[in-house]
Amino acid sequence: MTDREAVRYAAGLIRQGRLVAFPTETVYGLGANALDERAVRRIFEAKGRPPESPMIVHVASVEMARGLAIEWPRQAAALAGRWWPGPLTLVLRKHFSIPGIVTAGLDTVALRMPSHPLALELIREAGVPLAAPSANRFTELSPTTAEHVRRGLGERVDFILDGGPTTVGIESTVLSLTTVPPQLLRPGMVSRPDIEAWIGPVELGGRPGAAAHPSPGMHDRHYSPRTPVVLGSLPGSGRGAWLYWRQPFEAARMVKLPEEAAACGADLYRTLHELDREGWDWIAVETPPDGPQWAAIADRLGRAAGVIGRPDPPGYNEPDSS
Ligand code: TXA
Ligand code: MG
């Protein structure tokens, strides 16, 4: 099957209310027609995801996005102009055409135009926006290859559009434009200063309360491999693997991660998926360097290690100064 044929087949499934996993530049998404409530319900079932988690709606153009929001503030125009297609999600006031199940009953919707050509072709060919969380079971590690999706979701997905390994590798930055100042709800590889350069000051989103759930990504143990992850300290016992940036440690297996944030983001989940399958007792990760371009990586590793996302975090190890 050529890519073109695969996209046409996948678009047909979408129009029938079925589920298609598709590549984006960040991670693979588990997509359904965002305007079809029954199709979206299947996403929740396939992921084992609680209904209070809103999902991102993927579009193929600014025009399509504008039709799904009741306001298109000038910050949205500026950011979409700079970062779309790309790994930035904008939360805006939602249009009534989007069923409540997509947004977990919120009156806002998260919109993103991905840059992967197959994602854009799929949306255009299907002719509808795609609701799509990451294509993994709830709380598991996000997939960055079609093989990860196959292993994680198996028969629960009707078709996987294979676009090779993803290039950004970390989920999109989520920014709400419904507050003043705008709030960064989830860090991604589009960093806070990247955004502030275009629209001025942005606040860091608070931890979600028990009732409202602005960010499912903020659940405990989200983005985790099955193997326990420890951050920045050598575990007491067992056989493990170390992920490190600079200095080597005593360990059973060591994986050196790239020293540059973008390259590290691209490799991180793939490396964790691989180590997870090797059956270690633990995975220890060197605390990532400081700096805005590392914020998304530090965030995901902190969640995997369980030191971010608790109501009362015990404190996050500072990067060592070496
Ligand atoms: O890179 C990505 O964003 C990937 C690919 C597939 O596009 N998708 C992804 O989706 O990571 P998911 O469902 O795993 O994460 C959705 C994020 C959550 O952090 C959630 O807080 C936020 O989007 N979100 C969705 N709707 C929202 C809303 N109405 N208000 C606030 N946050 C929202
Ligand atoms: Mg996810």
Short mmCIF file of C-alpha atoms in Angstrom, two decimals, residues 91-267:
data_model
loop_
_atom_site.label_atom_id
_atom_site.label_comp_id
_atom_site.label_asym_id
_atom_site.label_seq_id
_atom_site.Cartn_x
_atom_site.Cartn_y
_atom_site.Cartn_z
CA VAL A 91 -6.93 26.37 24.12
CA LEU A 92 -9.79 28.64 23.03
CA ARG A 93 -13.53 29.09 23.62
CA LYS A 94 -15.25 26.23 21.83
CA HIS A 95 -17.85 26.26 19.08
CA PHE A 96 -21.07 24.32 19.82
CA SER A 97 -20.37 21.92 16.93
CA ILE A 98 -17.78 20.11 19.06
CA PRO A 99 -19.51 17.52 21.25
CA GLY A 100 -19.01 17.89 25.00
CA ILE A 101 -17.35 14.48 25.24
CA VAL A 102 -14.30 15.83 23.36
CA THR A 103 -13.70 18.60 25.88
CA ALA A 104 -14.89 16.73 28.99
CA GLY A 105 -17.72 19.22 29.31
CA LEU A 106 -15.44 22.29 29.33
CA ASP A 107 -16.51 25.30 27.27
CA THR A 108 -13.02 25.47 25.79
CA VAL A 109 -11.28 23.38 23.14
CA ALA A 110 -7.61 22.56 22.55
CA LEU A 111 -6.68 23.03 18.88
CA ARG A 112 -3.53 22.11 17.03
CA MET A 113 -2.34 21.91 13.44
CA PRO A 114 0.31 19.16 13.32
CA SER A 115 3.15 19.38 10.80
CA HIS A 116 3.49 15.71 9.82
CA PRO A 117 2.46 15.48 6.16
CA LEU A 118 0.47 12.26 6.71
CA ALA A 119 -1.50 13.87 9.55
CA LEU A 120 -2.35 16.87 7.38
CA GLU A 121 -3.31 14.66 4.43
CA LEU A 122 -5.47 12.48 6.64
CA ILE A 123 -7.41 15.44 8.04
CA ARG A 124 -7.87 16.96 4.59
CA GLU A 125 -8.94 13.68 3.03
CA ALA A 126 -11.36 12.87 5.86
CA GLY A 127 -12.71 16.43 5.66
CA VAL A 128 -13.25 16.64 9.42
CA PRO A 129 -11.16 17.67 12.42
CA LEU A 130 -9.62 14.78 14.36
CA ALA A 131 -9.94 14.40 18.11
CA ALA A 132 -6.76 12.60 19.10
CA PRO A 133 -4.98 11.95 22.36
CA SER A 134 -1.64 10.16 22.26
CA ALA A 135 -2.12 6.58 20.96
CA ASN A 136 -1.26 4.73 24.17
CA ARG A 137 -3.24 3.16 27.02
CA PHE A 138 -3.95 5.68 29.77
CA THR A 139 -0.88 6.40 31.98
CA GLU A 140 1.49 4.54 29.66
CA LEU A 141 4.35 5.97 27.69
CA SER A 142 3.41 7.87 24.51
CA PRO A 143 4.22 6.13 21.22
CA THR A 144 6.78 7.57 18.84
CA THR A 145 6.66 4.73 16.29
CA ALA A 146 3.87 2.70 14.68
CA GLU A 147 5.33 -0.35 16.41
CA HIS A 148 4.82 1.26 19.84
CA VAL A 149 1.15 1.79 18.94
CA ARG A 150 0.79 -1.81 17.77
CA ARG A 151 2.28 -3.15 20.99
CA GLY A 152 0.30 -0.82 23.23
CA LEU A 153 -3.15 -0.81 21.64
CA GLY A 154 -3.16 -3.92 19.42
CA GLU A 155 -6.64 -4.74 18.16
CA ARG A 156 -8.18 -1.74 19.89
CA VAL A 157 -7.28 0.46 16.93
CA ASP A 158 -8.83 -0.12 13.49
CA PHE A 159 -5.82 1.04 11.45
CA ILE A 160 -2.34 2.43 12.01
CA LEU A 161 -0.99 4.91 9.49
CA ASP A 162 2.77 4.33 9.62
CA GLY A 163 4.81 7.51 9.10
CA GLY A 164 8.05 6.28 10.65
CA PRO A 165 9.54 7.53 13.93
CA THR A 166 8.32 10.96 15.06
CA THR A 167 10.82 13.82 14.97
CA VAL A 168 9.93 16.06 17.93
CA GLY A 169 9.21 13.12 20.22
CA ILE A 170 7.54 14.99 23.12
CA GLU A 171 3.86 16.00 23.27
CA SER A 172 2.93 19.51 22.14
CA THR A 173 3.08 22.59 24.32
CA VAL A 174 -0.45 23.39 25.58
CA LEU A 175 -1.24 27.08 26.03
CA SER A 176 -4.57 28.51 27.17
CA LEU A 177 -5.59 31.79 25.57
CA THR A 178 -8.81 31.94 27.59
CA THR A 179 -7.13 33.60 30.59
CA VAL A 180 -5.29 36.89 31.08
CA PRO A 181 -2.35 36.44 31.02
CA PRO A 182 -2.33 33.25 28.92
CA GLN A 183 -1.39 30.08 30.83
CA LEU A 184 1.10 27.40 29.90
CA LEU A 185 -0.75 24.18 30.80
CA ARG A 186 1.81 21.67 29.54
CA PRO A 187 5.42 22.41 28.58
CA GLY A 188 6.59 21.16 25.20
CA MET A 189 9.42 21.82 22.80
CA VAL A 190 7.93 25.21 21.92
CA SER A 191 9.22 26.85 25.09
CA ARG A 192 7.80 29.59 27.28
CA PRO A 193 10.28 32.21 25.95
CA ASP A 194 9.47 31.09 22.39
CA ILE A 195 5.84 31.99 23.09
CA GLU A 196 6.55 35.15 25.09
CA ALA A 197 8.60 36.53 22.21
CA TRP A 198 5.35 36.61 20.20
CA ILE A 199 2.61 37.51 22.70
CA GLY A 200 4.30 38.82 25.84
CA PRO A 201 4.11 37.39 29.38
CA VAL A 202 2.71 33.90 29.94
CA GLU A 203 1.92 32.37 33.33
CA LEU A 204 2.73 28.80 34.35
CA GLY A 205 -0.53 26.85 34.71
CA GLY A 206 -1.38 25.78 38.24
CA ARG A 207 -1.85 22.19 39.27
CA PRO A 208 -5.34 21.07 38.39
CA GLY A 209 -7.85 20.90 41.23
CA ALA A 210 -9.66 17.70 42.05
CA ALA A 211 -12.82 18.79 40.22
CA ALA A 212 -11.75 20.57 37.06
CA HIS A 213 -9.27 18.71 34.96
CA PRO A 214 -7.62 21.12 32.60
CA SER A 215 -4.70 18.81 31.95
CA PRO A 216 -4.92 15.01 31.91
CA GLY A 217 -1.19 15.10 31.31
CA MET A 218 -0.92 16.25 34.89
CA HIS A 219 -2.15 12.96 36.33
CA ASP A 220 0.24 11.06 38.57
CA ARG A 221 2.43 8.57 36.75
CA HIS A 222 1.45 9.84 33.36
CA TYR A 223 4.08 9.31 30.67
CA SER A 224 5.56 6.37 32.59
CA PRO A 225 7.24 3.20 31.48
CA ARG A 226 6.28 0.08 33.49
CA THR A 227 9.76 -0.10 34.98
CA PRO A 228 10.20 2.26 37.96
CA VAL A 229 12.05 5.44 37.05
CA VAL A 230 14.25 7.28 39.53
CA LEU A 231 15.67 10.68 38.87
CA GLY A 232 19.17 11.81 39.68
CA SER A 233 20.10 9.26 42.34
CA LEU A 234 21.45 5.73 42.31
CA PRO A 235 18.82 3.20 43.47
CA GLY A 236 19.78 0.92 46.37
CA SER A 237 19.26 -2.49 44.79
CA GLY A 238 18.45 -4.47 41.69
CA ARG A 239 19.78 -4.38 38.18
CA GLY A 240 19.07 -1.27 36.25
CA ALA A 241 19.83 1.03 33.42
CA TRP A 242 21.09 4.59 33.57
CA LEU A 243 20.22 7.32 31.14
CA TYR A 244 22.77 10.07 31.33
CA TRP A 245 23.85 13.18 29.53
CA ARG A 246 27.38 13.89 30.71
CA GLN A 247 29.17 11.76 33.27
CA PRO A 248 29.03 7.96 33.31
CA PHE A 249 27.73 6.08 36.37
CA GLU A 250 28.28 2.55 37.68
CA ALA A 251 25.44 0.58 36.17
CA ALA A 252 24.28 -2.48 34.34
CA ARG A 253 23.58 -0.61 31.16
CA MET A 254 24.18 3.02 30.33
CA VAL A 255 22.49 5.02 27.65
CA LYS A 256 23.99 8.35 26.78
CA LEU A 257 21.35 10.86 25.74
CA PRO A 258 22.10 13.71 23.34
CA GLU A 259 23.41 16.89 24.92
CA GLU A 260 21.11 19.03 22.86
CA ALA A 261 17.48 19.31 24.03
CA ALA A 262 15.80 18.87 20.64
CA ALA A 263 17.81 15.72 19.89
CA CYS A 264 17.15 14.42 23.38
CA GLY A 265 13.39 15.01 23.03
CA ALA A 266 13.38 13.13 19.75
CA ASP A 267 15.03 10.08 21.38
#
